[in-house]
């Protein structure tokens, strides 16, 4: 298949791919998504095939505005609308009870569905023009780091999808926050661009699922099925070093062996001269860490590194999402200083 490159002007062409049951790479503010008609089980099956995604890992439905929620969801609590007013369009996925119109292929048979309204005008326009919700997981091959540019998505998907809309680099850079609104209190299943602190401002109490902070074994059933899979992994093994930034950088420098690569804050690049380094921004710039973390992990697949050391940000605010992705890339191989 020849994958067409579309621009942000090509709303009609993008919508036509969705309406015809095809696969479309879509930009969002979080990461690029692999989208298809979320009401068409065959189109949804094609997403799983292109990614090599395990069948028990459900997809998120993307909608152009909150008024579409009631088409696909039942028993919607008032808090869902309060969250939508505050954070949509934006990087928040809400887990709600689904209606029967949502195919099992999307929800992996669960009685709930993940709903999101992305903060990306072209993608919302394509969904509205197609007239159907777009089911879209991240646009990577399963297990690989999520793509934050159209080029990164094409590394995995060129020839496997009908078209991709190039909307430039993603502003947030990590996937959406997933919040289960069918749990009491609401439960954070995956940290992302909307922070736990922001959710608590609106909701008061929010619990944090265990899968956010520890490795789940294969026989456990986390609330977000995707959280049990090894994820975001570059080809070389990753070790995360958490703790005060200067101390973590010094620890890595002291343990570095020839052939090792490093992911670090810009402040410490000079400690690692002569070895492959990816800098993810100044130590105190969490937005930059989120924007650059997946590109940094992907970059090592084009460099010769036998092992990768990574500095980890402080797990507050957006730092919780970045540390979660890094810890997962490392299979939770973490050195705590
Ligand atoms: P991705 O779009 O690749 O970021 O993957 C979607 C994530 O949303 C996966 O971790 C899924 O397990 C999670 N997810 C989707 N639908 C549900 C649901 N109904 N309940 C819990 N988690 C979900
Ligand atoms: Mg994904």
Short mmCIF file of C-alpha atoms and ligand atoms in Angstrom, two decimals:
data_model
loop_
_atom_site.label_atom_id
_atom_site.label_comp_id
_atom_site.label_asym_id
_atom_site.label_seq_id
_atom_site.Cartn_x
_atom_site.Cartn_y
_atom_site.Cartn_z
CA UNK A 1 0.00 0.00 0.00
CA UNK A 2 1.24 3.48 -0.86
CA UNK A 3 0.74 5.73 2.19
CA UNK A 4 -0.46 9.20 1.09
CA UNK A 5 0.97 12.26 2.81
CA UNK A 6 -1.76 14.78 3.60
CA UNK A 7 -1.50 18.30 5.01
CA UNK A 8 -3.70 20.11 7.52
CA UNK A 9 -5.64 21.52 4.51
CA UNK A 10 -6.78 18.05 3.44
CA UNK A 11 -9.76 17.61 5.78
CA UNK A 12 -12.03 16.20 3.05
CA UNK A 13 -9.47 13.61 1.95
CA UNK A 14 -8.76 12.58 5.54
CA UNK A 15 -12.48 12.20 6.28
CA UNK A 16 -12.89 10.15 3.09
CA UNK A 17 -10.25 7.65 4.27
CA UNK A 18 -12.15 7.20 7.56
CA UNK A 19 -15.55 6.96 5.86
CA UNK A 20 -14.21 4.30 3.46
CA UNK A 21 -13.07 2.09 6.36
CA UNK A 22 -9.38 2.93 5.85
CA UNK A 23 -6.51 3.69 8.24
CA UNK A 24 -5.44 7.30 8.77
CA UNK A 25 -2.47 8.67 10.74
CA UNK A 26 -3.80 11.63 12.73
CA UNK A 27 -1.93 14.37 14.57
CA UNK A 28 -3.10 15.22 18.08
CA UNK A 29 -1.61 17.36 20.84
CA UNK A 30 -0.44 14.19 22.67
CA UNK A 31 1.07 11.78 20.10
CA UNK A 32 0.17 10.71 16.55
CA UNK A 33 -2.74 8.28 16.41
CA UNK A 34 -3.68 5.43 14.07
CA UNK A 35 -7.32 6.23 13.35
CA UNK A 36 -10.24 4.36 11.79
CA UNK A 37 -14.05 4.42 11.90
CA UNK A 38 -14.79 3.44 15.51
CA UNK A 39 -18.21 2.03 14.60
CA UNK A 40 -16.86 -0.35 11.94
CA UNK A 41 -15.46 -3.60 13.43
CA UNK A 42 -13.50 -4.40 10.24
CA UNK A 43 -11.79 -1.01 10.21
CA UNK A 44 -11.01 -1.41 13.92
CA UNK A 45 -9.58 -4.90 13.29
CA UNK A 46 -7.24 -3.35 10.70
CA UNK A 47 -5.81 -1.04 13.41
CA UNK A 48 -4.89 -4.06 15.55
CA UNK A 49 -3.32 -5.80 12.55
CA UNK A 50 -1.22 -2.77 11.48
CA UNK A 51 0.14 -2.27 15.01
CA UNK A 52 0.46 -5.92 16.00
CA UNK A 53 -1.60 -4.89 19.05
CA UNK A 54 -2.79 -7.55 21.52
CA UNK A 55 -6.56 -8.07 21.10
CA UNK A 56 -7.27 -7.48 24.79
CA UNK A 57 -5.99 -3.89 24.69
CA UNK A 58 -8.95 -1.55 23.99
CA UNK A 59 -8.89 1.63 21.89
CA UNK A 60 -9.93 5.20 22.70
CA UNK A 61 -12.79 6.84 20.75
CA UNK A 62 -12.05 10.40 19.59
CA UNK A 63 -14.90 12.88 19.21
CA UNK A 64 -15.04 16.50 18.06
CA UNK A 65 -16.98 17.86 21.05
CA UNK A 66 -18.60 16.75 24.33
CA UNK A 67 -22.10 16.68 22.81
CA UNK A 68 -21.13 13.38 21.10
CA UNK A 69 -20.58 11.65 24.48
CA UNK A 70 -24.19 10.59 24.86
CA UNK A 71 -24.23 8.88 21.46
CA UNK A 72 -21.74 6.28 22.73
CA UNK A 73 -21.89 6.39 26.55
CA UNK A 74 -24.53 5.54 29.17
CA UNK A 75 -24.95 6.76 32.79
CA UNK A 76 -22.69 9.76 32.16
CA UNK A 77 -21.96 11.43 35.52
CA UNK A 78 -22.11 15.22 35.87
CA UNK A 79 -18.38 15.13 36.65
CA UNK A 80 -17.71 14.05 33.04
CA UNK A 81 -19.18 17.31 31.78
CA UNK A 82 -17.35 19.33 34.43
CA UNK A 83 -14.06 17.73 33.32
CA UNK A 84 -14.92 18.29 29.64
CA UNK A 85 -15.57 21.98 30.32
CA UNK A 86 -12.23 22.35 32.06
CA UNK A 87 -9.94 20.08 29.99
CA UNK A 88 -11.49 19.45 26.55
CA UNK A 89 -10.36 19.73 23.91
CA UNK A 90 -7.26 18.35 25.58
CA UNK A 91 -5.18 15.39 26.76
CA UNK A 92 -7.79 13.71 29.00
CA UNK A 93 -9.46 10.35 28.25
CA UNK A 94 -12.51 9.50 30.35
CA UNK A 95 -13.57 5.90 30.89
CA UNK A 96 -17.38 5.73 30.88
CA UNK A 97 -20.07 3.05 30.51
CA UNK A 98 -20.54 2.28 26.85
CA UNK A 99 -23.70 1.98 24.80
CA UNK A 100 -24.29 -1.11 22.62
CA UNK A 101 -23.51 0.89 19.45
CA UNK A 102 -19.79 0.74 20.36
CA UNK A 103 -18.36 -2.46 18.87
CA UNK A 104 -16.65 -5.05 21.11
CA UNK A 105 -13.59 -4.70 18.87
CA UNK A 106 -13.05 -1.16 20.26
CA UNK A 107 -13.51 -2.00 23.96
CA UNK A 108 -11.95 -5.49 23.89
CA UNK A 109 -15.27 -6.69 25.27
CA UNK A 110 -15.29 -4.35 28.32
CA UNK A 111 -18.57 -2.64 29.25
CA UNK A 112 -16.73 0.70 29.35
CA UNK A 113 -15.20 2.88 26.66
CA UNK A 114 -12.43 5.51 26.67
CA UNK A 115 -13.53 8.88 25.25
CA UNK A 116 -11.38 11.84 24.27
CA UNK A 117 -11.71 15.15 22.42
CA UNK A 118 -8.25 16.01 21.08
CA UNK A 119 -6.87 19.56 21.05
CA UNK A 120 -6.06 19.50 17.33
CA UNK A 121 -8.33 21.44 14.98
CA UNK A 122 -7.61 19.42 11.82
CA UNK A 123 -8.29 16.10 13.56
CA UNK A 124 -11.55 17.35 15.08
CA UNK A 125 -12.58 18.68 11.64
CA UNK A 126 -11.83 15.29 10.03
CA UNK A 127 -13.87 13.43 12.67
CA UNK A 128 -16.79 15.86 12.33
CA UNK A 129 -16.70 15.59 8.51
CA UNK A 130 -16.55 11.78 8.64
CA UNK A 131 -19.54 11.85 11.02
CA UNK A 132 -18.26 8.91 13.10
CA UNK A 133 -16.07 8.64 16.20
CA UNK A 134 -12.48 7.79 15.33
CA UNK A 135 -10.96 4.87 17.24
CA UNK A 136 -7.24 5.56 17.57
CA UNK A 137 -4.42 4.13 19.63
CA UNK A 138 -0.93 5.62 19.39
CA UNK A 139 0.52 5.28 15.89
CA UNK A 140 3.52 3.08 16.77
CA UNK A 141 4.07 -0.63 16.27
CA UNK A 142 2.98 -2.27 19.53
CA UNK A 143 5.69 -2.08 22.20
CA UNK A 144 7.63 0.75 20.50
CA UNK A 145 7.78 4.38 21.68
CA UNK A 146 4.77 6.46 20.60
CA UNK A 147 5.36 8.75 17.59
CA UNK A 148 5.40 12.51 18.17
CA UNK A 149 6.05 13.50 14.55
CA UNK A 150 4.64 12.26 11.23
CA UNK A 151 8.12 11.00 10.28
CA UNK A 152 8.35 8.90 13.45
CA UNK A 153 4.93 7.37 12.72
CA UNK A 154 6.00 6.58 9.15
CA UNK A 155 9.05 4.70 10.49
CA UNK A 156 6.56 2.17 11.84
CA UNK A 157 3.56 2.55 9.52
CA UNK A 158 4.71 3.51 6.01
CA UNK A 159 2.97 1.15 3.59
CA UNK A 160 0.58 -0.14 6.27
CA UNK A 161 -1.88 2.78 6.37
CA UNK A 162 -3.82 4.62 3.66
CA UNK A 163 -2.68 8.14 4.57
CA UNK A 164 -1.20 10.34 7.28
CA UNK A 165 -1.95 13.98 8.07
CA UNK A 166 1.26 15.85 8.91
CA UNK A 167 0.35 18.33 11.64
CA UNK A 168 3.94 18.95 12.79
CA UNK A 169 5.42 17.90 16.14
CA UNK A 170 2.98 17.15 19.00
CA UNK A 171 2.72 19.89 21.63
CA UNK A 172 2.37 17.64 24.70
CA UNK A 173 4.42 14.62 23.58
CA UNK A 174 3.06 11.92 25.94
CA UNK A 175 -0.28 10.13 25.61
CA UNK A 176 -3.47 11.32 27.27
CA UNK A 177 -4.25 11.05 30.95
CA UNK A 178 -6.73 8.18 31.42
CA UNK A 179 -9.28 8.63 34.20
CA UNK A 180 -11.82 5.95 35.11
CA UNK A 181 -15.07 7.70 35.99
CA UNK A 182 -16.86 4.41 36.66
CA UNK A 183 -14.75 3.94 39.81
CA UNK A 184 -15.48 5.71 43.12
CA UNK A 185 -13.45 7.76 43.72
CA UNK A 186 -12.38 8.34 40.10
CA UNK A 187 -9.17 6.49 39.40
CA UNK A 188 -6.11 7.60 37.43
CA UNK A 189 -5.19 4.72 35.12
CA UNK A 190 -2.46 6.46 33.14
CA UNK A 191 -0.79 9.82 33.87
CA UNK A 192 -0.56 12.29 30.98
CA UNK A 193 -0.85 15.91 29.94
CA UNK A 194 -3.67 16.67 32.40
CA UNK A 195 -1.98 16.23 35.78
CA UNK A 196 -3.23 14.43 38.89
CA UNK A 197 -3.06 17.77 40.72
CA UNK A 198 -5.35 19.39 38.10
CA UNK A 199 -7.83 16.50 38.31
CA UNK A 200 -7.96 16.81 42.10
CA UNK A 201 -8.75 20.53 41.76
CA UNK A 202 -11.95 19.59 39.92
CA UNK A 203 -12.86 16.28 41.56
CA UNK A 204 -11.40 16.36 45.05
CA UNK A 205 -10.38 12.77 45.68
CA UNK A 206 -8.74 10.82 42.82
CA UNK A 207 -7.05 7.45 43.41
CA UNK A 208 -4.01 6.26 41.48
CA UNK A 209 -4.03 2.79 39.94
CA UNK A 210 -1.15 0.56 41.00
CA UNK A 211 -0.14 0.01 37.38
CA UNK A 212 1.04 3.64 37.21
CA UNK A 213 3.91 3.10 39.61
CA UNK A 214 4.83 -0.57 39.52
CA UNK A 215 5.36 -3.42 37.11
CA UNK A 216 2.27 -5.59 36.73
CA UNK A 217 2.88 -9.29 36.25
CA UNK A 218 1.34 -10.98 33.22
CA UNK A 219 -1.33 -12.74 35.27
CA UNK A 220 -2.59 -9.51 36.89
CA UNK A 221 -5.46 -7.53 35.35
CA UNK A 222 -4.83 -3.78 35.54
CA UNK A 223 -7.86 -1.51 34.97
CA UNK A 224 -6.27 -0.16 31.75
CA UNK A 225 -5.34 -3.40 29.99
CA UNK A 226 -2.55 -1.64 28.06
CA UNK A 227 -0.64 -0.89 31.27
CA UNK A 228 0.50 -4.49 31.66
CA UNK A 229 2.47 -4.58 28.43
CA UNK A 230 6.16 -3.75 28.06
CA UNK A 231 6.00 -0.45 26.33
CA UNK A 232 7.88 2.43 24.82
CA UNK A 233 10.97 0.29 24.67
CA UNK A 234 13.95 1.12 22.48
CA UNK A 235 16.02 -1.85 21.34
CA UNK A 236 18.75 -1.41 23.99
CA UNK A 237 17.89 -2.02 27.69
CA UNK A 238 17.17 1.10 29.74
CA UNK A 239 18.13 1.86 33.37
CA UNK A 240 16.40 4.80 35.05
CA UNK A 241 18.27 6.74 37.73
CA UNK A 242 15.91 8.78 39.91
CA UNK A 243 16.80 11.33 42.54
CA UNK A 244 18.14 14.85 42.72
CA UNK A 245 19.21 15.77 39.13
CA UNK A 246 22.86 16.64 39.82
CA UNK A 247 23.38 13.47 41.91
CA UNK A 248 21.68 11.27 39.28
CA UNK A 249 23.83 12.72 36.49
CA UNK A 250 26.98 12.14 38.55
CA UNK A 251 25.90 8.56 39.31
CA UNK A 252 25.43 7.83 35.60
CA UNK A 253 28.79 9.43 34.72
CA UNK A 254 30.50 7.25 37.34
CA UNK A 255 28.94 4.02 36.04
CA UNK A 256 29.14 4.68 32.30
CA UNK A 257 30.92 2.07 30.20
CA UNK A 258 32.08 2.30 26.57
CA UNK A 259 29.10 1.78 24.27
CA UNK A 260 26.53 3.16 26.75
CA UNK A 261 24.13 5.97 25.82
CA UNK A 262 22.49 8.57 28.06
CA UNK A 263 19.17 10.43 28.24
CA UNK A 264 19.73 13.47 30.44
CA UNK A 265 18.75 17.03 31.18
CA UNK A 266 20.50 19.72 29.09
CA UNK A 267 22.34 20.92 32.20
CA UNK A 268 24.49 17.75 32.32
CA UNK A 269 25.32 17.04 28.67
CA UNK A 270 28.96 18.01 29.20
CA UNK A 271 29.40 15.12 31.69
CA UNK A 272 28.83 12.66 28.85
CA UNK A 273 31.10 13.92 26.09
CA UNK A 274 32.08 11.25 23.61
CA UNK A 275 29.07 8.97 24.12
CA UNK A 276 25.63 9.09 22.48
CA UNK A 277 23.45 11.55 24.41
CA UNK A 278 19.85 12.68 24.04
CA UNK A 279 19.00 15.81 26.04
CA UNK A 280 15.32 16.26 26.90
CA UNK A 281 15.40 19.87 28.13
CA UNK A 282 16.53 21.87 31.16
CA UNK A 283 16.14 20.02 34.51
CA UNK A 284 13.26 22.29 35.59
CA UNK A 285 11.30 22.24 32.29
CA UNK A 286 8.74 19.43 32.58
CA UNK A 287 6.93 20.40 29.36
CA UNK A 288 10.15 19.94 27.45
CA UNK A 289 10.76 16.52 29.05
CA UNK A 290 7.30 15.36 27.92
CA UNK A 291 7.80 16.74 24.40
CA UNK A 292 11.16 15.04 23.91
CA UNK A 293 11.04 11.75 25.81
CA UNK A 294 9.74 9.53 23.00
CA UNK A 295 12.03 11.05 20.37
CA UNK A 296 14.95 10.45 22.75
CA UNK A 297 13.98 6.77 23.18
CA UNK A 298 13.47 6.35 19.42
CA UNK A 299 16.76 8.09 18.61
CA UNK A 300 18.71 5.29 20.27
CA UNK A 301 17.40 2.83 17.70
CA UNK A 302 19.49 4.72 15.12
CA UNK A 303 22.56 4.90 17.33
CA UNK A 304 24.79 2.13 18.53
CA UNK A 305 24.17 1.90 22.26
CA UNK A 306 24.47 -1.34 24.21
CA UNK A 307 22.72 0.10 27.27
CA UNK A 308 20.82 3.33 27.91
CA UNK A 309 20.94 5.30 31.17
CA UNK A 310 18.15 7.80 31.78
CA UNK A 311 17.77 10.61 34.29
CA UNK A 312 14.27 10.70 35.67
CA UNK A 313 12.32 13.87 36.49
CA UNK A 314 10.61 14.44 39.82
CA UNK A 315 7.23 12.58 39.65
CA UNK A 316 4.97 15.58 40.30
CA UNK A 317 2.83 17.45 37.76
CA UNK A 318 3.69 16.41 34.21
CA UNK A 319 6.74 14.63 35.69
CA UNK A 320 4.47 11.73 36.77
CA UNK A 321 3.68 10.98 33.11
CA UNK A 322 7.31 11.24 32.00
CA UNK A 323 8.62 9.01 34.82
CA UNK A 324 5.84 6.48 34.10
CA UNK A 325 6.88 6.24 30.42
CA UNK A 326 10.58 6.02 31.28
CA UNK A 327 10.00 3.40 33.98
CA UNK A 328 7.96 1.33 31.55
CA UNK A 329 10.64 1.68 28.85
CA UNK A 330 13.06 0.37 31.48
CA UNK A 331 10.79 -2.51 32.53
CA UNK A 332 10.84 -0.74 35.95
CA UNK A 333 14.61 -1.21 36.22
CA UNK A 334 15.13 1.83 38.45
CA UNK A 335 18.02 2.95 40.64
CA UNK A 336 16.69 5.23 43.40
CA UNK A 337 19.34 7.53 44.89
P1 LIG B 1 -3.09 4.09 23.31
O1 LIG B 1 -4.16 4.79 22.58
O2 LIG B 1 -2.13 3.34 22.46
O3 LIG B 1 -2.48 5.04 24.24
O4 LIG B 1 -3.82 2.99 24.16
C1 LIG B 1 -5.04 3.26 24.81
C2 LIG B 1 -4.94 3.01 26.27
O5 LIG B 1 -6.23 3.21 26.81
C3 LIG B 1 -4.52 1.58 26.62
O6 LIG B 1 -3.64 1.60 27.73
C4 LIG B 1 -5.85 0.95 27.01
O7 LIG B 1 -5.67 -0.12 27.89
C5 LIG B 1 -6.61 2.12 27.63
N1 LIG B 1 -8.07 1.96 27.53
C6 LIG B 1 -8.83 2.09 26.43
N2 LIG B 1 -10.12 1.81 26.70
C7 LIG B 1 -10.19 1.49 28.01
C8 LIG B 1 -11.23 1.10 28.90
N3 LIG B 1 -12.49 0.97 28.47
N4 LIG B 1 -10.92 0.85 30.18
C9 LIG B 1 -9.65 0.98 30.62
N5 LIG B 1 -8.62 1.36 29.83
C10 LIG B 1 -8.86 1.60 28.54
MG1 LIG B 2 0.01 3.21 22.70
#
